[in-house]
CSV table of N, CA, C and O in Angstrom, one decimal:
chain,number,residue,atom,x,y,z
A,192,UNK,N,153.8,324.9,254.5
A,192,UNK,CA,154.6,325.6,255.4
A,192,UNK,C,156.1,325.4,255.1
A,192,UNK,O,156.5,324.3,254.7
A,193,UNK,N,156.9,326.4,255.2
A,193,UNK,CA,158.3,326.3,254.9
A,193,UNK,C,159.1,325.6,256.1
A,193,UNK,O,158.9,326.0,257.2
A,194,UNK,N,160.0,324.7,255.7
A,194,UNK,CA,160.7,324.0,256.7
A,194,UNK,C,162.2,324.6,256.7
A,194,UNK,O,162.7,324.7,255.6
A,195,UNK,N,162.7,324.8,257.9
A,195,UNK,CA,164.1,325.4,257.9
A,195,UNK,C,165.1,324.3,257.7
A,195,UNK,O,164.8,323.1,257.6
A,196,UNK,N,166.4,324.7,257.5
A,196,UNK,CA,167.5,323.8,257.1
A,196,UNK,C,167.7,322.7,258.2
A,196,UNK,O,167.9,321.5,257.9
A,197,UNK,N,167.7,323.1,259.4
A,197,UNK,CA,167.9,322.1,260.5
A,197,UNK,C,166.8,321.1,260.6
A,197,UNK,O,167.0,319.9,260.7
A,198,UNK,N,165.6,321.6,260.4
A,198,UNK,CA,164.4,320.7,260.4
A,198,UNK,C,164.5,319.7,259.2
A,198,UNK,O,164.1,318.6,259.3
A,199,UNK,N,164.9,320.3,258.1
A,199,UNK,CA,165.0,319.5,256.8
A,199,UNK,C,166.0,318.3,257.0
A,199,UNK,O,165.7,317.2,256.7
A,200,UNK,N,167.1,318.6,257.7
A,200,UNK,CA,168.1,317.5,258.0
A,200,UNK,C,167.5,316.5,258.9
A,200,UNK,O,167.7,315.3,258.8
A,201,UNK,N,166.8,317.0,259.9
A,201,UNK,CA,166.1,316.1,260.9
A,201,UNK,C,165.1,315.2,260.2
A,201,UNK,O,165.0,314.0,260.5
A,202,UNK,N,164.4,315.7,259.2
A,202,UNK,CA,163.4,314.9,258.5
A,202,UNK,C,164.1,313.9,257.6
A,202,UNK,O,163.6,312.8,257.4
A,203,UNK,N,165.3,314.2,257.0
A,203,UNK,CA,166.0,313.2,256.3
A,203,UNK,C,166.5,312.1,257.2
A,203,UNK,O,166.4,310.9,256.8
A,204,UNK,N,166.9,312.4,258.4
A,204,UNK,CA,167.3,311.4,259.4
A,204,UNK,C,166.1,310.5,259.8
A,204,UNK,O,166.2,309.3,259.9
A,205,UNK,N,164.9,311.2,259.9
A,205,UNK,CA,163.7,310.4,260.1
A,205,UNK,C,163.4,309.4,259.0
A,205,UNK,O,163.0,308.3,259.3
A,206,UNK,N,163.6,309.8,257.8
A,206,UNK,CA,163.5,308.9,256.7
A,206,UNK,C,164.4,307.7,256.8
A,206,UNK,O,164.0,306.6,256.5
A,207,UNK,N,165.6,308.0,257.2
A,207,UNK,CA,166.6,306.9,257.4
A,207,UNK,C,166.1,305.9,258.5
A,207,UNK,O,166.2,304.7,258.4
A,208,UNK,N,165.6,306.5,259.6
A,208,UNK,CA,165.1,305.7,260.7
A,208,UNK,C,163.9,304.8,260.2
A,208,UNK,O,163.8,303.6,260.6
A,209,UNK,N,163.1,305.4,259.4
A,209,UNK,CA,161.9,304.7,258.9
A,209,UNK,C,162.3,303.5,258.0
A,209,UNK,O,161.8,302.4,258.1
A,210,UNK,N,163.3,303.8,257.1
A,210,UNK,CA,163.8,302.7,256.2
A,210,UNK,C,164.5,301.6,257.0
A,210,UNK,O,164.4,300.4,256.6
A,211,UNK,N,165.1,301.9,258.2
A,211,UNK,CA,165.8,301.0,259.0
A,211,UNK,C,164.8,300.2,259.9
A,211,UNK,O,165.2,299.3,260.7
A,212,UNK,N,163.5,300.6,259.9
A,212,UNK,CA,162.5,300.0,260.8
A,212,UNK,C,162.6,300.5,262.2
A,212,UNK,O,162.2,299.8,263.1
A,213,UNK,N,163.2,301.6,262.4
A,213,UNK,CA,163.4,302.2,263.8
A,213,UNK,C,162.5,303.4,264.0
A,213,UNK,O,162.8,304.3,264.8
A,214,UNK,N,161.4,303.5,263.3
A,214,UNK,CA,160.4,304.6,263.5
A,214,UNK,C,159.1,304.0,263.8
A,214,UNK,O,158.6,303.0,263.2
A,215,UNK,N,158.4,304.6,264.8
A,215,UNK,CA,157.0,304.2,265.2
A,215,UNK,C,156.1,305.2,264.6
A,215,UNK,O,156.2,306.4,265.0
A,216,UNK,N,155.2,304.9,263.7
A,216,UNK,CA,154.4,305.8,262.9
A,216,UNK,C,153.0,305.8,263.5
A,216,UNK,O,152.3,304.8,263.5
A,217,UNK,N,152.5,306.9,263.9
A,217,UNK,CA,151.1,307.1,264.3
A,217,UNK,C,151.0,307.2,265.8
A,217,UNK,O,151.7,306.5,266.6
A,218,UNK,N,150.0,307.9,266.3
A,218,UNK,CA,149.8,308.2,267.7
A,218,UNK,C,149.5,306.9,268.5
A,218,UNK,O,150.1,306.6,269.5
A,219,UNK,N,148.5,306.0,268.0
A,219,UNK,CA,148.2,304.8,268.8
A,219,UNK,C,149.4,303.9,269.0
A,219,UNK,O,149.7,303.4,270.1
A,220,UNK,N,150.3,303.8,267.9
A,220,UNK,CA,151.4,302.9,268.0
A,220,UNK,C,152.5,303.5,268.9
A,220,UNK,O,153.2,302.8,269.7
A,221,UNK,N,152.7,304.8,268.9
A,221,UNK,CA,153.6,305.5,269.8
A,221,UNK,C,153.2,305.3,271.2
A,221,UNK,O,154.0,305.0,272.1
A,222,UNK,N,151.9,305.6,271.5
A,222,UNK,CA,151.4,305.4,272.9
A,222,UNK,C,151.6,304.0,273.4
A,222,UNK,O,152.0,303.8,274.5
A,223,UNK,N,151.3,303.0,272.5
A,223,UNK,CA,151.5,301.6,272.9
A,223,UNK,C,152.9,301.3,273.2
A,223,UNK,O,153.3,300.6,274.1
A,224,UNK,N,153.8,301.8,272.3
A,224,UNK,CA,155.3,301.5,272.5
A,224,UNK,C,155.8,302.1,273.8
A,224,UNK,O,156.6,301.5,274.5
A,225,UNK,N,155.4,303.3,274.1
A,225,UNK,CA,155.8,304.0,275.3
A,225,UNK,C,155.3,303.2,276.5
A,225,UNK,O,156.0,303.0,277.5
A,226,UNK,N,154.1,302.8,276.5
A,226,UNK,CA,153.5,302.1,277.6
A,226,UNK,C,154.1,300.7,277.8
A,226,UNK,O,154.4,300.3,279.0
A,227,UNK,N,154.4,300.0,276.8
A,227,UNK,CA,155.0,298.6,276.9
A,227,UNK,C,156.5,298.7,277.2
A,227,UNK,O,157.0,297.8,277.8
A,228,UNK,N,157.2,299.7,276.7
A,228,UNK,CA,158.6,299.8,277.0
A,228,UNK,C,159.4,298.7,276.5
A,228,UNK,O,160.4,298.3,277.1
A,229,UNK,N,159.1,298.2,275.3
A,229,UNK,CA,159.9,297.1,274.6
A,229,UNK,C,161.2,297.7,274.2
A,229,UNK,O,161.3,298.6,273.5
A,230,UNK,N,162.3,297.0,274.6
A,230,UNK,CA,163.7,297.4,274.2
A,230,UNK,C,163.8,297.4,272.7
A,230,UNK,O,163.4,296.5,272.0
A,231,UNK,N,164.4,298.5,272.2
A,231,UNK,CA,164.6,298.6,270.8
A,231,UNK,C,163.4,299.2,270.0
A,231,UNK,O,163.5,299.5,268.9
A,232,UNK,N,162.2,299.2,270.6
A,232,UNK,CA,161.0,299.7,270.0
A,232,UNK,C,160.5,301.0,270.7
A,232,UNK,O,159.7,301.7,270.1
A,233,UNK,N,160.9,301.2,271.9
A,233,UNK,CA,160.4,302.4,272.6
A,233,UNK,C,161.0,303.7,272.0
A,233,UNK,O,162.2,303.8,271.8
A,234,UNK,N,160.2,304.6,271.6
A,234,UNK,CA,160.7,305.9,271.0
A,234,UNK,C,161.6,306.6,272.0
A,234,UNK,O,161.3,306.7,273.2
A,235,UNK,N,162.7,307.1,271.5
A,235,UNK,CA,163.6,308.0,272.3
A,235,UNK,C,163.4,309.4,272.0
A,235,UNK,O,163.9,310.3,272.6
A,236,UNK,N,162.5,309.7,271.0
A,236,UNK,CA,162.2,311.0,270.5
A,236,UNK,C,160.9,310.9,269.7
A,236,UNK,O,160.7,310.0,269.0
A,237,UNK,N,160.0,311.9,269.9
A,237,UNK,CA,158.8,312.0,269.2
A,237,UNK,C,158.7,313.3,268.5
A,237,UNK,O,158.9,314.3,269.1
A,238,UNK,N,158.3,313.3,267.2
A,238,UNK,CA,158.1,314.5,266.4
A,238,UNK,C,156.6,314.6,266.1
A,238,UNK,O,156.0,313.7,265.8
A,239,UNK,N,156.1,315.8,266.3
A,239,UNK,CA,154.7,316.1,266.2
A,239,UNK,C,154.5,317.1,265.1
A,239,UNK,O,155.1,318.2,265.1
A,240,UNK,N,153.6,316.8,264.1
A,240,UNK,CA,153.4,317.7,263.0
A,240,UNK,C,152.6,319.0,263.4
A,240,UNK,O,151.9,319.0,264.4
A,241,UNK,N,152.9,320.0,262.7
A,241,UNK,CA,152.3,321.4,263.0
A,241,UNK,C,150.8,321.4,263.0
A,241,UNK,O,150.2,322.1,263.8
A,242,UNK,N,150.2,320.6,262.1
A,242,UNK,CA,148.8,320.7,261.9
A,242,UNK,C,148.0,319.5,262.6
A,242,UNK,O,146.9,319.2,262.3
A,243,UNK,N,148.7,318.9,263.6
A,243,UNK,CA,148.0,317.8,264.3
A,243,UNK,C,146.8,318.4,265.1
A,243,UNK,O,146.9,319.6,265.5
A,244,UNK,N,145.8,317.6,265.3
A,244,UNK,CA,144.6,318.1,266.0
A,244,UNK,C,144.9,318.4,267.5
A,244,UNK,O,145.9,317.9,268.0
A,245,UNK,N,144.1,319.1,268.1
A,245,UNK,CA,144.3,319.5,269.6
A,245,UNK,C,144.3,318.2,270.4
A,245,UNK,O,145.1,318.1,271.4
A,246,UNK,N,143.4,317.3,270.1
A,246,UNK,CA,143.3,316.0,270.9
A,246,UNK,C,144.6,315.2,270.8
A,246,UNK,O,145.2,314.7,271.7
A,247,UNK,N,145.2,315.2,269.5
A,247,UNK,CA,146.4,314.5,269.3
A,247,UNK,C,147.6,315.1,270.0
A,247,UNK,O,148.4,314.5,270.7
A,248,UNK,N,147.6,316.5,270.0
A,248,UNK,CA,148.7,317.2,270.7
A,248,UNK,C,148.6,316.9,272.2
A,248,UNK,O,149.7,316.6,272.8
A,249,UNK,N,147.4,316.9,272.8
A,249,UNK,CA,147.3,316.7,274.2
A,249,UNK,C,147.7,315.2,274.5
A,249,UNK,O,148.5,315.0,275.5
A,250,UNK,N,147.3,314.3,273.7
A,250,UNK,CA,147.6,312.9,274.0
A,250,UNK,C,149.1,312.6,273.9
A,250,UNK,O,149.6,312.0,274.8
A,251,UNK,N,149.7,313.1,272.9
A,251,UNK,CA,151.2,312.9,272.7
A,251,UNK,C,151.9,313.7,273.8
A,251,UNK,O,152.9,313.2,274.4
A,252,UNK,N,151.5,314.9,274.0
A,252,UNK,CA,152.2,315.7,275.1
A,252,UNK,C,152.2,315.0,276.4
A,252,UNK,O,153.2,315.0,277.1
A,253,UNK,N,151.0,314.6,276.8
A,253,UNK,CA,150.8,313.9,278.1
A,253,UNK,C,151.7,312.6,278.2
A,253,UNK,O,152.3,312.4,279.2
A,254,UNK,N,151.6,311.8,277.1
A,254,UNK,CA,152.4,310.5,277.2
A,254,UNK,C,153.9,310.8,277.2
A,254,UNK,O,154.6,310.1,277.9
A,255,UNK,N,154.4,311.7,276.4
A,255,UNK,CA,155.8,311.9,276.3
A,255,UNK,C,156.3,312.5,277.6
A,255,UNK,O,157.4,312.2,278.1
A,256,UNK,N,155.5,313.4,278.2
A,256,UNK,CA,155.9,314.0,279.5
A,256,UNK,C,155.9,312.9,280.6
A,256,UNK,O,156.8,312.8,281.4
A,257,UNK,N,154.9,312.0,280.6
A,257,UNK,CA,154.8,310.9,281.6
A,257,UNK,C,156.0,310.0,281.5
A,257,UNK,O,156.6,309.6,282.5
A,258,UNK,N,156.4,309.6,280.3
A,258,UNK,CA,157.5,308.7,280.1
A,258,UNK,C,158.8,309.4,279.9
A,258,UNK,O,159.8,308.7,279.6
A,259,UNK,N,158.8,310.7,280.0
A,259,UNK,CA,160.1,311.5,279.9
A,259,UNK,C,160.8,311.2,278.6
A,259,UNK,O,162.0,311.0,278.6
A,260,UNK,N,160.1,311.4,277.5
A,260,UNK,CA,160.6,311.2,276.2
A,260,UNK,C,160.5,312.6,275.5
A,260,UNK,O,159.5,313.3,275.6
A,261,UNK,N,161.6,313.1,274.9
A,261,UNK,CA,161.6,314.4,274.3
A,261,UNK,C,160.6,314.5,273.2
A,261,UNK,O,160.4,313.6,272.4
A,262,UNK,N,159.9,315.6,273.1
A,262,UNK,CA,158.8,315.8,272.1
A,262,UNK,C,159.2,317.1,271.4
A,262,UNK,O,159.5,318.2,272.0
A,263,UNK,N,159.2,317.1,270.1
A,263,UNK,CA,159.5,318.3,269.3
A,263,UNK,C,158.4,318.5,268.3
A,263,UNK,O,158.0,317.6,267.6
A,264,UNK,N,157.8,319.7,268.4
A,264,UNK,CA,156.8,320.1,267.4
A,264,UNK,C,157.5,320.8,266.2
A,264,UNK,O,158.3,321.7,266.4
A,265,UNK,N,157.3,320.2,265.0
A,265,UNK,CA,158.0,320.7,263.8
A,265,UNK,C,157.0,321.4,263.0
A,265,UNK,O,155.8,321.4,263.1
A,266,UNK,N,157.5,322.2,262.0
A,266,UNK,CA,156.7,323.0,261.2
A,266,UNK,C,156.2,322.3,260.0
A,266,UNK,O,155.3,322.7,259.3
A,267,UNK,N,156.7,321.1,259.7
A,267,UNK,CA,156.1,320.2,258.7
A,267,UNK,C,154.7,319.8,259.0
A,267,UNK,O,154.4,319.6,260.2
A,268,UNK,N,153.9,319.7,258.0
A,268,UNK,CA,152.5,319.2,258.2
A,268,UNK,C,152.4,317.7,258.2
A,268,UNK,O,153.4,317.0,257.9
A,269,UNK,N,151.2,317.2,258.5
A,269,UNK,CA,151.0,315.7,258.6
A,269,UNK,C,151.3,315.0,257.2
A,269,UNK,O,151.8,313.9,257.2
A,270,UNK,N,150.9,315.7,256.1
A,270,UNK,CA,151.2,315.1,254.8
A,270,UNK,C,152.7,314.9,254.6
A,270,UNK,O,153.2,313.9,254.1
A,271,UNK,N,153.4,316.0,254.9
A,271,UNK,CA,154.9,315.9,254.7
A,271,UNK,C,155.5,314.9,255.6
A,271,UNK,O,156.4,314.2,255.2
A,272,UNK,N,155.1,314.7,256.8
A,272,UNK,CA,155.6,313.7,257.8
A,272,UNK,C,155.3,312.3,257.2
A,272,UNK,O,156.1,311.4,257.3
A,273,UNK,N,154.1,312.2,256.6
A,273,UNK,CA,153.7,310.9,256.1
A,273,UNK,C,154.7,310.5,254.9
A,273,UNK,O,155.2,309.4,254.8
A,274,UNK,N,154.9,311.5,254.0
A,274,UNK,CA,155.9,311.2,252.9
A,274,UNK,C,157.3,310.9,253.4
A,274,UNK,O,157.9,310.0,252.8
A,275,UNK,N,157.7,311.5,254.4
A,275,UNK,CA,159.0,311.3,255.0
A,275,UNK,C,159.2,309.9,255.4
A,275,UNK,O,160.3,309.3,255.3
A,276,UNK,N,158.2,309.3,256.0
A,276,UNK,CA,158.3,307.9,256.5
A,276,UNK,C,157.8,306.9,255.5
A,276,UNK,O,157.7,305.7,255.9
A,277,UNK,N,157.6,307.3,254.3
A,277,UNK,CA,157.2,306.4,253.2
A,277,UNK,C,155.8,306.1,253.1
A,277,UNK,O,155.4,305.1,252.4
A,278,UNK,N,154.9,306.9,253.6
A,278,UNK,CA,153.4,306.7,253.5
A,278,UNK,C,153.0,307.5,252.3
A,278,UNK,O,153.1,308.7,252.4
A,279,UNK,N,152.6,306.9,251.2
A,279,UNK,CA,152.2,307.7,250.0
A,279,UNK,C,150.9,308.4,250.1
A,279,UNK,O,150.7,309.5,249.6
A,280,UNK,N,150.0,307.8,250.8
A,280,UNK,CA,148.7,308.5,251.0
A,280,UNK,C,148.3,308.6,252.5
A,280,UNK,O,148.8,307.8,253.3
A,281,UNK,N,147.5,309.6,252.8
A,281,UNK,CA,147.1,309.7,254.2
A,281,UNK,C,148.0,310.8,254.9
A,281,UNK,O,148.8,311.5,254.3
A,282,UNK,N,147.9,310.8,256.2
A,282,UNK,CA,148.6,311.8,257.0
A,282,UNK,C,149.1,311.1,258.3
A,282,UNK,O,148.5,310.2,258.8
A,283,UNK,N,150.2,311.6,258.8
A,283,UNK,CA,150.8,311.1,260.0
A,283,UNK,C,151.0,312.3,260.9
A,283,UNK,O,151.8,313.2,260.6
A,284,UNK,N,150.4,312.2,262.1
A,284,UNK,CA,150.5,313.4,263.0
A,284,UNK,C,151.8,313.3,263.9
A,284,UNK,O,152.3,314.3,264.3
A,285,UNK,N,152.2,312.1,264.1
A,285,UNK,CA,153.4,311.9,265.0
A,285,UNK,C,154.2,310.7,264.6
A,285,UNK,O,153.7,309.7,264.1
A,286,UNK,N,155.5,310.8,264.8
A,286,UNK,CA,156.5,309.7,264.6
A,286,UNK,C,157.5,309.6,265.7
A,286,UNK,O,158.0,310.7,266.1
A,287,UNK,N,157.7,308.4,266.2
A,287,UNK,CA,158.7,308.2,267.2
A,287,UNK,C,159.9,307.6,266.6
A,287,UNK,O,159.8,306.7,265.7
A,288,UNK,N,161.1,307.9,267.1
A,288,UNK,CA,162.4,307.4,266.6
A,288,UNK,C,163.0,306.6,267.7
A,288,UNK,O,163.2,307.0,268.9
A,289,UNK,N,163.3,305.3,267.4
A,289,UNK,CA,163.9,304.4,268.5
A,289,UNK,C,165.4,304.1,268.2
A,289,UNK,O,165.9,303.3,269.0
A,290,UNK,N,166.0,304.7,267.2
A,290,UNK,CA,167.4,304.5,266.9
A,290,UNK,C,168.2,305.5,267.7
A,290,UNK,O,168.0,306.7,267.5
A,291,UNK,N,169.0,305.1,268.7
A,291,UNK,CA,169.6,306.0,269.6
A,291,UNK,C,170.5,307.1,269.0
A,291,UNK,O,170.4,308.3,269.3
A,292,UNK,N,171.3,306.7,268.0
A,292,UNK,CA,172.2,307.7,267.4
A,292,UNK,C,171.5,308.7,266.6
A,292,UNK,O,171.8,309.9,266.6
A,293,UNK,N,170.5,308.2,265.8
A,293,UNK,CA,169.7,309.2,265.0
A,293,UNK,C,168.9,310.1,265.9
A,293,UNK,O,168.7,311.3,265.7
A,294,UNK,N,168.3,309.5,267.0
A,294,UNK,CA,167.5,310.4,267.9
A,294,UNK,C,168.4,311.4,268.6
A,294,UNK,O,168.0,312.6,268.6
A,295,UNK,N,169.6,311.1,269.0
A,295,UNK,CA,170.5,312.0,269.6
A,295,UNK,C,170.9,313.1,268.6
A,295,UNK,O,170.8,314.3,268.9
A,296,UNK,N,171.1,312.8,267.3
A,296,UNK,CA,171.5,313.7,266.3
A,296,UNK,C,170.3,314.7,266.0
A,296,UNK,O,170.5,315.9,265.8
A,297,UNK,N,169.1,314.1,266.0
A,297,UNK,CA,167.9,314.9,265.7
A,297,UNK,C,167.6,315.9,266.8
A,297,UNK,O,167.3,317.0,266.5
A,298,UNK,N,167.8,315.4,268.0
A,298,UNK,CA,167.6,316.3,269.2
A,298,UNK,C,168.6,317.5,269.1
A,298,UNK,O,168.2,318.6,269.3
A,299,UNK,N,169.8,317.2,268.8
A,299,UNK,CA,170.8,318.3,268.6
A,299,UNK,C,170.4,319.3,267.6
A,299,UNK,O,170.6,320.5,267.8
A,300,UNK,N,169.9,318.8,266.4
A,300,UNK,CA,169.5,319.7,265.3
A,300,UNK,C,168.3,320.5,265.7
A,300,UNK,O,168.2,321.7,265.3
A,301,UNK,N,167.4,319.9,266.4
A,301,UNK,CA,166.1,320.6,266.7
A,301,UNK,C,166.1,321.5,267.9
A,301,UNK,O,165.1,322.2,268.1
A,302,UNK,N,167.1,321.5,268.7
A,302,UNK,CA,167.2,322.3,269.9
A,302,UNK,C,167.2,323.8,269.6
A,302,UNK,O,167.7,324.2,268.6
């Protein structure tokens, strides 16, 4: 799937957040971080891959709505999202960003 310029910039920012240790990778970890509300680890933004399963979409949508965290569905697939956060093999359906400045900039780009 082709990614637009704004989304490409947001994915680069996501890579920076992952390198800085301010990204929560994977649905179970995102749900746990939202529920626990640990300062500095709670996602301020969640990105969902285009090819995530229906169950994953519902789970993430429900959790982000409940905890009032912005959710953006991107056109990148799970494999591309995994590569962006430094996972060489496998797939990542969702990633949460807990770095305030990067999250704010990514929200601005993805609106």
